[in-house]
Coordinates of C-alpha atoms in Angstrom, one line a residue:
Chain A
M629 CA 113.5 -2.7 -74.4
D630 CA 116.7 -1.1 -76.4
E631 CA 119.0 -3.6 -78.3
P632 CA 122.2 -3.6 -77.3
R633 CA 124.8 -1.7 -79.9
D634 CA 127.5 -2.7 -81.9
P635 CA 131.2 -0.7 -81.5
Q636 CA 131.0 -0.8 -85.3
L637 CA 128.3 0.9 -85.3
L638 CA 128.9 3.9 -83.4
K639 CA 132.8 4.2 -84.7
G640 CA 132.2 5.1 -88.6
V641 CA 129.0 8.2 -87.2
L642 CA 131.1 9.7 -83.9
P643 CA 133.2 11.9 -85.6
M644 CA 129.8 13.5 -87.4
L645 CA 128.0 13.3 -84.2
V646 CA 131.1 15.5 -82.8
L647 CA 130.9 17.9 -86.3
A648 CA 127.5 18.5 -85.3
L649 CA 127.5 18.7 -81.6
L650 CA 130.3 22.0 -81.8
T651 CA 128.3 23.2 -84.3
E652 CA 126.0 24.0 -81.8
R653 CA 127.9 25.5 -78.8
E654 CA 131.5 25.2 -78.1
S655 CA 132.0 21.9 -75.5
Y656 CA 134.9 20.5 -73.3
G657 CA 135.8 17.1 -74.3
Y658 CA 133.6 15.9 -71.2
E659 CA 131.1 18.0 -71.8
L660 CA 130.7 16.6 -75.1
V661 CA 130.5 12.6 -73.4
T662 CA 127.6 14.2 -71.5
R663 CA 126.0 15.4 -74.3
L664 CA 126.1 12.5 -75.9
H665 CA 124.8 10.7 -73.1
E666 CA 121.6 13.0 -73.8
G667 CA 121.2 12.9 -76.7
G668 CA 121.0 8.9 -76.2
L669 CA 124.3 7.4 -76.4
D670 CA 124.7 6.6 -73.0
D671 CA 127.0 3.9 -73.3
L672 CA 129.7 5.9 -74.6
S673 CA 132.3 6.5 -73.1
A674 CA 135.0 9.5 -72.4
G675 CA 138.7 7.0 -73.7
T676 CA 136.3 6.4 -77.2
L677 CA 135.1 10.1 -77.8
Y678 CA 138.6 11.1 -76.4
P679 CA 141.1 9.4 -79.5
V680 CA 137.9 11.1 -82.3
L681 CA 138.8 14.7 -80.4
N682 CA 142.1 14.5 -80.8
R683 CA 141.8 13.0 -85.3
L684 CA 139.7 15.7 -85.3
E685 CA 141.9 18.2 -84.1
R686 CA 144.7 16.8 -85.9
D687 CA 142.9 16.7 -89.7
G688 CA 142.4 20.3 -89.2
Q689 CA 138.4 20.2 -88.7
I690 CA 137.8 21.4 -85.3
S691 CA 139.8 24.2 -83.7
S692 CA 140.0 24.0 -79.9
R693 CA 140.5 27.3 -77.5
L694 CA 141.4 27.1 -73.5
V695 CA 139.4 28.3 -71.1
A696 CA 140.2 29.3 -67.5
S697 CA 137.7 27.1 -65.2
S698 CA 136.6 27.6 -61.6
A699 CA 137.6 24.2 -60.3
G700 CA 140.7 23.0 -61.9
P701 CA 142.8 23.7 -64.2
A702 CA 141.9 25.5 -68.0
R703 CA 139.3 23.4 -70.5
K704 CA 140.3 22.4 -73.8
Y705 CA 136.7 23.7 -75.9
Y706 CA 136.3 22.5 -79.5
L707 CA 134.9 24.8 -82.1
P708 CA 134.5 23.1 -86.0
T709 CA 136.4 24.8 -88.3
D710 CA 135.5 25.7 -92.4
T711 CA 136.8 22.3 -93.1
G712 CA 135.1 20.8 -90.9
A713 CA 131.7 22.4 -91.3
E714 CA 132.3 21.4 -94.3
Q715 CA 133.1 17.8 -94.1
L716 CA 130.2 17.7 -91.5
W717 CA 127.3 18.5 -93.5
S718 CA 128.7 16.3 -96.4
T719 CA 129.1 13.3 -94.3
A720 CA 125.3 13.7 -93.3
R721 CA 124.4 14.1 -97.0
A722 CA 126.4 10.9 -97.1
W723 CA 124.6 9.3 -94.4
Q724 CA 121.0 10.4 -94.8
Q725 CA 121.8 8.6 -98.9
L726 CA 122.8 5.2 -97.1
A727 CA 120.2 4.7 -94.3
V728 CA 117.3 5.1 -97.2
T729 CA 119.4 2.7 -98.5
V730 CA 119.6 1.0 -95.5
D731 CA 115.9 1.3 -94.7
H732 CA 115.1 0.1 -98.3
L733 CA 117.2 -3.2 -98.0
L734 CA 115.6 -4.2 -94.8
A735 CA 112.1 -2.9 -95.3
R736 CA 112.4 -6.2 -97.4
A737 CA 114.2 -8.1 -94.9
T738 CA 112.1 -7.9 -92.2
P739 CA 108.8 -9.7 -91.4
K740 CA 105.8 -6.5 -91.3
E741 CA 104.2 -5.7 -88.3
T742 CA 100.7 -7.0 -87.6
S743 CA 98.4 -4.1 -86.8
Chain B
M242 CA 141.8 20.3 -54.8
S243 CA 143.3 16.8 -55.4
S244 CA 144.3 14.9 -52.9
T245 CA 147.4 12.4 -52.6
R246 CA 145.5 9.7 -53.1
D247 CA 143.7 11.0 -56.8
T248 CA 147.7 12.3 -57.7
L249 CA 148.8 9.2 -57.6
V250 CA 145.2 7.2 -59.1
R251 CA 146.0 9.7 -61.6
E252 CA 149.3 9.4 -62.4
L253 CA 149.0 5.6 -62.2
Y254 CA 146.5 5.8 -65.2
L255 CA 148.8 7.1 -67.0
M256 CA 152.0 5.7 -66.4
R257 CA 149.9 2.7 -67.9
F258 CA 148.4 4.3 -70.9
S259 CA 152.3 5.5 -71.8
W260 CA 153.7 2.8 -71.8
A261 CA 151.2 1.2 -74.6
M262 CA 151.7 5.0 -76.3
Q263 CA 154.7 4.3 -76.9
D264 CA 154.8 3.4 -80.6
Y265 CA 152.5 6.8 -81.7
P266 CA 154.8 9.3 -83.3
R267 CA 154.9 12.6 -81.0
Y268 CA 152.7 10.9 -77.9
K269 CA 153.8 13.3 -74.8
P270 CA 151.7 15.7 -75.8
I271 CA 148.6 13.5 -75.6
V272 CA 149.6 12.1 -72.4
R273 CA 150.1 15.7 -71.0
E274 CA 146.3 16.4 -72.1
L275 CA 145.1 13.3 -71.2
R276 CA 146.5 14.8 -67.6
T277 CA 145.6 17.9 -67.8
E278 CA 141.6 16.9 -68.7
L279 CA 141.4 13.9 -66.2
T280 CA 142.2 16.4 -63.5
A281 CA 139.4 19.1 -64.6
T282 CA 136.7 16.1 -65.2
A283 CA 137.7 14.7 -61.6
A284 CA 137.0 18.3 -60.1
E285 CA 133.4 18.0 -61.6
V286 CA 133.0 13.8 -60.2
G287 CA 136.2 12.4 -58.8
M288 CA 139.3 11.1 -59.9
R289 CA 137.6 7.7 -59.8
Q290 CA 134.9 8.3 -62.1
A291 CA 137.4 9.9 -64.7
V292 CA 139.1 7.9 -64.7
A293 CA 136.9 4.9 -64.7
D294 CA 135.1 6.6 -67.9
L295 CA 138.7 6.1 -70.2
G296 CA 138.7 2.5 -69.7
H297 CA 141.4 0.4 -69.8
P298 CA 144.7 2.3 -70.2
R299 CA 145.8 -0.6 -73.3
V300 CA 141.8 -0.2 -74.9
L301 CA 142.3 3.9 -74.8
A302 CA 146.2 3.7 -76.9
D303 CA 144.7 1.0 -79.4
G304 CA 141.9 4.0 -79.9
Y305 CA 144.8 6.5 -80.4
L306 CA 146.7 4.2 -82.7
S307 CA 143.8 2.9 -84.6
E308 CA 142.8 7.4 -85.6
L309 CA 146.0 7.3 -86.8
G310 CA 144.5 5.4 -90.3
R311 CA 147.7 4.0 -90.8
P312 CA 149.9 1.1 -88.8
V313 CA 152.8 1.6 -86.9
P314 CA 155.7 0.3 -86.3
R315 CA 155.9 -2.0 -82.8
W316 CA 159.0 -0.7 -81.9
T317 CA 158.5 -1.8 -77.8
T318 CA 157.5 -5.1 -79.0
G319 CA 160.2 -5.1 -80.9
A320 CA 162.8 -4.3 -78.2
V321 CA 161.4 -6.9 -75.6
W322 CA 161.6 -10.0 -79.0
G323 CA 165.6 -9.3 -79.1
A324 CA 166.0 -9.2 -75.5
L325 CA 164.1 -12.8 -75.2
A326 CA 166.5 -13.6 -78.2
V327 CA 169.4 -13.0 -76.5
A328 CA 168.5 -13.6 -73.5
A329 CA 167.8 -17.4 -74.9
V330 CA 171.1 -17.6 -76.4
A331 CA 173.2 -17.0 -73.6
Y332 CA 170.4 -20.0 -71.7
L333 CA 171.6 -22.1 -73.7
A334 CA 175.1 -21.2 -74.0
M335 CA 175.3 -21.5 -69.9
A336 CA 173.3 -24.7 -70.1
Y337 CA 176.5 -25.7 -72.5
A338 CA 179.2 -24.5 -70.4
V339 CA 177.9 -26.5 -67.3
G340 CA 177.0 -29.5 -69.2
T341 CA 180.3 -29.9 -71.1
L342 CA 182.0 -29.3 -67.7
D343 CA 180.1 -31.8 -66.1
T344 CA 180.7 -34.7 -68.6
I345 CA 185.1 -33.3 -68.4
E346 CA 184.2 -34.1 -64.5
Q347 CA 182.2 -37.3 -64.9
M348 CA 185.7 -38.4 -66.9
G349 CA 188.0 -37.9 -64.4
G350 CA 188.6 -34.3 -65.6
G351 CA 190.8 -32.1 -67.3
T352 CA 190.7 -29.5 -70.0
L353 CA 188.8 -28.9 -73.0
E354 CA 189.0 -26.1 -76.1
R355 CA 186.3 -25.1 -77.9
V356 CA 186.2 -22.2 -80.9
F357 CA 182.9 -21.3 -81.8
L358 CA 183.2 -17.9 -84.7
G359 CA 187.1 -17.4 -83.7
A360 CA 186.9 -17.2 -80.1
T361 CA 188.5 -19.5 -77.9
T362 CA 186.2 -21.3 -74.3
T363 CA 188.4 -23.1 -72.7
F364 CA 186.9 -25.6 -70.2
V365 CA 188.4 -26.8 -67.2
A366 CA 187.0 -29.5 -64.2
E367 CA 189.4 -30.2 -61.9
S368 CA 188.9 -31.5 -58.2
S369 CA 190.4 -27.6 -57.0
T370 CA 188.9 -26.0 -60.2
L371 CA 185.7 -25.4 -62.2
A372 CA 186.4 -22.8 -64.4
V373 CA 185.2 -21.6 -68.2
E374 CA 186.7 -18.5 -70.1
S375 CA 186.6 -17.2 -73.4
T376 CA 187.8 -15.0 -75.9
F377 CA 185.8 -12.3 -77.6
T378 CA 186.3 -11.5 -81.3
W379 CA 184.6 -9.2 -83.9
Q380 CA 182.2 -12.4 -85.3
V381 CA 180.7 -12.9 -81.9
L382 CA 179.7 -9.2 -81.2
V383 CA 178.4 -9.6 -84.8
F384 CA 176.1 -13.1 -84.4
Y385 CA 174.9 -11.5 -80.5
A386 CA 173.8 -8.3 -83.0
L387 CA 172.4 -10.2 -85.1
V388 CA 169.9 -12.7 -82.5
F389 CA 168.9 -9.1 -81.6
T390 CA 168.7 -7.0 -84.8
V391 CA 166.3 -10.0 -86.7
P392 CA 163.7 -10.4 -83.8
F393 CA 163.8 -6.3 -83.4
L394 CA 163.1 -6.0 -86.8
L395 CA 160.5 -8.2 -87.1
G396 CA 158.8 -8.3 -84.0
A397 CA 158.1 -4.2 -84.3
R398 CA 157.6 -4.5 -88.3
V399 CA 159.4 -2.0 -89.6
W400 CA 158.0 -2.8 -92.7
R401 CA 155.4 -0.5 -91.3
S402 CA 157.4 2.1 -91.4
W403 CA 157.2 2.7 -95.1
A404 CA 153.2 2.4 -95.4
S405 CA 151.0 5.0 -95.6
S406 CA 147.6 6.0 -94.7
P407 CA 145.0 4.3 -96.0
T408 CA 143.9 6.6 -99.0
G409 CA 147.9 5.9 -100.3
Q410 CA 148.4 2.9 -102.7
T411 CA 150.8 0.9 -100.0
V412 CA 149.2 -1.5 -97.6
A413 CA 151.2 -3.2 -94.9
A414 CA 150.0 -6.1 -92.9

Protein backbone atom coordinates (compact mmCIF):
# COMPACT_ATOMS: atom_id res chain seq x y z
CA MET A 1 0.00 0.00 0.00
CA ASP A 2 1.34 3.47 -0.93
CA GLU A 3 2.33 5.86 1.84
CA PRO A 4 0.27 9.08 2.06
CA ARG A 5 2.09 11.81 0.12
CA ASP A 6 3.22 15.05 1.73
CA PRO A 7 1.75 17.89 -0.44
CA GLN A 8 4.96 19.90 0.08
CA LEU A 9 6.97 17.18 -1.71
CA LEU A 10 4.73 17.48 -4.75
CA LYS A 11 4.69 21.28 -4.72
CA GLY A 12 8.40 21.50 -5.49
CA VAL A 13 8.33 19.17 -8.49
CA LEU A 14 4.92 19.96 -9.99
CA PRO A 15 6.14 22.74 -12.35
CA MET A 16 8.80 20.35 -13.68
CA LEU A 17 6.25 17.59 -14.22
CA VAL A 18 3.87 20.00 -15.98
CA LEU A 19 6.67 21.13 -18.32
CA ALA A 20 7.60 17.50 -18.98
CA LEU A 21 4.04 16.47 -19.87
CA LEU A 22 3.54 19.54 -22.07
CA THR A 23 6.80 18.76 -23.87
CA GLU A 24 5.28 15.39 -24.74
CA ARG A 25 2.15 17.05 -26.15
CA GLU A 26 0.11 20.22 -25.63
CA SER A 27 -2.83 19.98 -23.24
CA TYR A 28 -5.53 22.06 -21.58
CA GLY A 29 -5.74 22.42 -17.80
CA TYR A 30 -8.17 19.64 -16.94
CA GLU A 31 -6.56 17.25 -19.41
CA LEU A 32 -3.24 17.82 -17.64
CA VAL A 33 -4.88 16.91 -14.32
CA THR A 34 -6.12 13.68 -15.89
CA ARG A 35 -2.69 12.90 -17.35
CA LEU A 36 -1.03 13.51 -13.98
CA HIS A 37 -3.61 11.19 -12.34
CA GLU A 38 -2.80 8.53 -14.93
CA GLY A 39 0.89 9.04 -14.21
CA GLY A 40 0.35 8.13 -10.54
CA LEU A 41 -0.45 11.48 -8.92
CA ASP A 42 -4.04 10.43 -8.30
CA ASP A 43 -4.50 12.77 -5.34
CA LEU A 44 -3.66 15.92 -7.35
CA SER A 45 -6.55 18.36 -7.74
CA ALA A 46 -7.24 20.91 -10.45
CA GLY A 47 -7.05 23.55 -7.74
CA THR A 48 -3.40 22.68 -7.16
CA LEU A 49 -2.50 22.72 -10.85
CA TYR A 50 -4.18 25.93 -12.10
CA PRO A 51 -2.07 28.36 -9.99
CA VAL A 52 1.07 26.58 -11.24
CA LEU A 53 -0.05 26.94 -14.87
CA ASN A 54 -0.78 30.61 -14.24
CA ARG A 55 2.70 31.16 -12.79
CA LEU A 56 4.48 29.26 -15.57
CA GLU A 57 2.64 31.33 -18.17
CA ARG A 58 3.41 34.59 -16.33
CA ASP A 59 7.09 33.60 -16.19
CA GLY A 60 7.10 32.90 -19.93
CA GLN A 61 7.83 29.19 -19.50
CA ILE A 62 4.64 28.09 -21.25
CA SER A 63 2.47 29.75 -23.87
CA SER A 64 -1.20 29.19 -24.58
CA ARG A 65 -3.62 29.27 -27.47
CA LEU A 66 -7.39 28.96 -27.60
CA VAL A 67 -8.78 25.93 -29.41
CA ALA A 68 -12.48 25.63 -30.26
CA SER A 69 -14.24 22.82 -28.43
CA SER A 70 -17.16 20.72 -29.70
CA ALA A 71 -18.76 20.95 -26.24
CA GLY A 72 -18.56 24.18 -24.28
CA PRO A 73 -16.35 27.24 -24.84
CA ALA A 74 -12.90 27.31 -26.46
CA ARG A 75 -10.20 25.67 -24.34
CA LYS A 76 -6.81 27.07 -23.50
CA TYR A 77 -4.05 24.70 -24.64
CA TYR A 78 -0.56 25.07 -23.18
CA LEU A 79 2.85 24.36 -24.69
CA PRO A 80 6.37 24.98 -23.29
CA THR A 81 8.30 27.94 -24.69
CA ASP A 82 12.04 27.77 -25.40
CA THR A 83 12.64 29.24 -21.94
CA GLY A 84 10.38 26.54 -20.46
CA ALA A 85 12.25 23.79 -22.31
CA GLU A 86 15.59 25.06 -21.00
CA GLN A 87 14.13 25.34 -17.52
CA LEU A 88 12.82 21.77 -17.72
CA TRP A 89 16.22 20.25 -18.51
CA SER A 90 17.98 22.39 -15.93
CA THR A 91 15.44 21.44 -13.23
CA ALA A 92 15.45 17.78 -14.30
CA ARG A 93 19.26 17.60 -13.93
CA ALA A 94 19.07 19.27 -10.50
CA TRP A 95 16.29 16.85 -9.48
CA GLN A 96 18.32 13.80 -10.57
CA GLN A 97 21.34 14.97 -8.60
CA LEU A 98 19.18 15.60 -5.55
CA ALA A 99 17.47 12.21 -5.90
CA VAL A 100 20.86 10.44 -5.96
CA THR A 101 21.94 12.31 -2.82
CA VAL A 102 18.65 11.62 -1.02
CA ASP A 103 18.75 7.92 -1.95
CA HIS A 104 22.32 7.67 -0.72
CA LEU A 105 21.47 9.28 2.63
CA LEU A 106 18.29 7.27 3.07
CA ALA A 107 20.10 4.02 2.32
CA ARG A 108 22.31 4.67 5.34
CA ALA A 109 19.35 5.34 7.63
CA THR A 110 16.79 2.82 6.40
CA PRO A 111 16.96 -0.77 7.76
CA LYS A 112 17.99 -3.33 5.13
CA GLU A 113 15.26 -5.67 3.87
CA THR A 114 15.90 -9.30 4.75
CA SER A 115 15.75 -11.73 1.84
CA MET B 1 -25.37 23.61 -22.47
CA SER B 2 -25.28 24.68 -18.84
CA SER B 3 -28.44 24.76 -16.76
CA THR B 4 -29.44 27.62 -14.50
CA ARG B 5 -28.44 25.48 -11.52
CA ASP B 6 -24.94 24.93 -13.00
CA THR B 7 -24.57 28.65 -13.65
CA LEU B 8 -25.56 29.40 -10.05
CA VAL B 9 -23.09 26.85 -8.66
CA ARG B 10 -20.31 28.27 -10.87
CA GLU B 11 -21.04 31.92 -10.11
CA LEU B 12 -21.36 31.30 -6.37
CA TYR B 13 -17.95 29.61 -6.40
CA LEU B 14 -16.40 32.40 -8.48
CA MET B 15 -17.90 35.05 -6.18
CA ARG B 16 -16.25 33.41 -3.14
CA PHE B 17 -13.02 32.98 -5.10
CA SER B 18 -13.06 36.66 -6.22
CA TRP B 19 -13.52 37.78 -2.64
CA ALA B 20 -10.51 35.70 -1.54
CA MET B 21 -8.45 37.02 -4.47
CA GLN B 22 -9.00 40.72 -3.82
CA ASP B 23 -5.45 41.24 -2.65
CA TYR B 24 -4.00 39.63 -5.80
CA PRO B 25 -2.82 42.30 -8.28
CA ARG B 26 -5.04 42.29 -11.39
CA TYR B 27 -7.02 39.18 -10.40
CA LYS B 28 -10.02 39.70 -12.71
CA PRO B 29 -8.43 38.04 -15.79
CA ILE B 30 -7.80 34.96 -13.60
CA VAL B 31 -11.46 34.87 -12.56
CA ARG B 32 -12.54 35.19 -16.23
CA GLU B 33 -10.16 32.40 -17.22
CA LEU B 34 -11.40 30.19 -14.40
CA ARG B 35 -15.02 30.77 -15.51
CA THR B 36 -14.14 29.59 -19.03
CA GLU B 37 -12.20 26.61 -17.68
CA LEU B 38 -15.05 25.64 -15.33
CA THR B 39 -17.63 25.85 -18.11
CA ALA B 40 -15.48 23.78 -20.46
CA THR B 41 -14.65 21.18 -17.78
CA ALA B 42 -18.32 20.97 -16.76
CA ALA B 43 -19.10 19.88 -20.32
CA GLU B 44 -16.87 16.81 -19.65
CA VAL B 45 -17.53 15.91 -16.02
CA GLY B 46 -20.48 18.06 -14.86
CA MET B 47 -20.40 21.35 -12.97
CA ARG B 48 -20.50 19.83 -9.48
CA GLN B 49 -17.44 17.68 -10.18
CA ALA B 50 -15.63 20.56 -11.94
CA VAL B 51 -16.17 22.83 -8.94
CA ALA B 52 -15.31 20.08 -6.43
CA ASP B 53 -12.00 19.44 -8.23
CA LEU B 54 -10.97 23.05 -7.61
CA GLY B 55 -11.27 22.64 -3.84
CA HIS B 56 -12.21 25.39 -1.42
CA PRO B 57 -12.12 28.86 -3.07
CA ARG B 58 -10.02 30.28 -0.23
CA VAL B 59 -7.42 27.51 -0.64
CA LEU B 60 -7.38 28.00 -4.41
CA ALA B 61 -6.83 31.75 -3.94
CA ASP B 62 -4.02 30.99 -1.47
CA GLY B 63 -2.45 28.82 -4.18
CA TYR B 64 -2.44 31.75 -6.63
CA LEU B 65 -1.11 34.12 -3.97
CA SER B 66 1.71 31.77 -2.98
CA GLU B 67 2.69 31.33 -6.66
CA LEU B 68 3.27 35.09 -6.80
CA GLY B 69 6.44 34.35 -4.86
CA ARG B 70 6.22 37.52 -2.79
CA PRO B 71 3.94 38.73 0.02
CA VAL B 72 1.25 41.19 -1.06
CA PRO B 73 -0.60 43.77 1.08
CA ARG B 74 -3.98 42.58 2.38
CA TRP B 75 -6.08 45.67 1.66
CA THR B 76 -9.39 43.92 2.37
CA THR B 77 -8.24 42.80 5.80
CA GLY B 78 -6.97 46.35 6.45
CA ALA B 79 -10.35 47.83 5.53
CA VAL B 80 -12.11 45.42 7.91
CA TRP B 81 -9.70 46.32 10.75
CA GLY B 82 -10.23 50.06 10.09
CA ALA B 83 -14.01 49.74 9.99
CA LEU B 84 -14.02 47.70 13.21
CA ALA B 85 -11.86 50.33 14.95
CA VAL B 86 -14.21 53.17 13.90
CA ALA B 87 -17.23 51.09 14.96
CA ALA B 88 -15.62 50.39 18.36
CA VAL B 89 -14.92 54.11 18.96
CA ALA B 90 -18.46 55.05 17.84
CA TYR B 91 -19.88 52.40 20.22
CA LEU B 92 -17.79 53.74 23.12
CA ALA B 93 -18.90 57.33 22.38
CA MET B 94 -22.53 56.21 22.35
CA ALA B 95 -22.11 54.24 25.59
CA TYR B 96 -20.47 57.30 27.19
CA ALA B 97 -23.38 59.52 26.05
CA VAL B 98 -26.03 57.13 27.40
CA GLY B 99 -24.14 56.79 30.70
CA THR B 100 -23.75 60.55 31.04
CA LEU B 101 -27.46 61.18 30.35
CA ASP B 102 -28.41 58.50 32.89
CA THR B 103 -26.15 60.06 35.54
CA ILE B 104 -27.54 63.57 34.94
CA GLU B 105 -31.08 62.22 35.19
CA GLN B 106 -30.28 60.39 38.48
CA MET B 107 -28.88 63.63 39.86
CA GLY B 108 -32.14 65.48 39.23
CA GLY B 109 -31.67 66.53 35.60
CA GLY B 110 -29.87 69.40 33.91
CA THR B 111 -27.38 70.26 31.16
CA LEU B 112 -23.72 69.31 30.90
CA GLU B 113 -21.09 70.44 28.40
CA ARG B 114 -17.90 68.56 27.59
CA VAL B 115 -15.15 69.59 25.17
CA PHE B 116 -13.13 67.01 23.23
CA LEU B 117 -10.57 68.11 20.57
CA GLY B 118 -12.29 71.51 20.31
CA ALA B 119 -15.76 70.04 19.73
CA THR B 120 -18.36 70.90 22.37
CA THR B 121 -20.86 68.18 23.25
CA THR B 122 -23.98 69.17 25.19
CA PHE B 123 -25.90 66.57 27.20
CA VAL B 124 -29.45 67.53 28.18
CA ALA B 125 -31.50 65.36 30.56
CA GLU B 126 -34.69 67.08 31.74
CA SER B 127 -38.22 65.91 32.39
CA SER B 128 -39.34 66.72 28.84
CA THR B 129 -36.00 66.55 26.98
CA LEU B 130 -33.31 63.93 26.54
CA ALA B 131 -30.72 65.07 23.99
CA VAL B 132 -27.06 65.02 22.94
CA GLU B 133 -25.75 67.71 20.60
CA SER B 134 -22.22 68.20 19.35
CA THR B 135 -20.25 70.58 17.20
CA PHE B 136 -17.70 69.23 14.71
CA THR B 137 -14.09 70.34 14.30
CA TRP B 138 -11.24 69.38 11.99
CA GLN B 139 -9.41 67.86 14.94
CA VAL B 140 -12.27 65.38 15.42
CA LEU B 141 -12.14 64.58 11.72
CA VAL B 142 -8.37 63.92 11.99
CA PHE B 143 -8.99 61.77 15.09
CA TYR B 144 -11.49 59.53 13.26
CA ALA B 145 -9.24 59.43 10.19
CA LEU B 146 -6.39 58.17 12.40
CA VAL B 147 -8.67 55.67 14.15
CA PHE B 148 -9.39 54.20 10.70
CA THR B 149 -6.02 54.64 9.02
CA VAL B 150 -3.67 53.16 11.61
CA PRO B 151 -5.48 49.79 11.92
CA PHE B 152 -6.05 49.85 8.14
CA LEU B 153 -2.32 50.16 7.40
CA LEU B 154 -1.36 47.60 10.06
CA GLY B 155 -4.09 45.15 9.00
CA ALA B 156 -3.13 45.54 5.34
CA ARG B 157 0.54 44.93 6.20
CA VAL B 158 1.32 47.95 4.08
CA TRP B 159 5.09 47.38 4.32
CA ARG B 160 4.60 44.45 1.93
CA SER B 161 4.10 47.04 -0.84
CA TRP B 162 7.85 47.60 -0.78
CA ALA B 163 8.77 43.92 -0.57
CA SER B 164 10.38 42.34 -3.61
CA SER B 165 10.35 38.71 -4.77
CA PRO B 166 12.32 36.10 -2.78
CA THR B 167 15.17 36.47 -5.28
CA GLY B 168 15.54 40.09 -4.16
CA GLN B 169 17.06 41.31 -0.94
CA THR B 170 13.98 42.86 0.70
CA VAL B 171 12.10 40.56 3.01
CA ALA B 172 8.71 41.21 4.62
CA ALA B 173 7.08 39.53 7.57
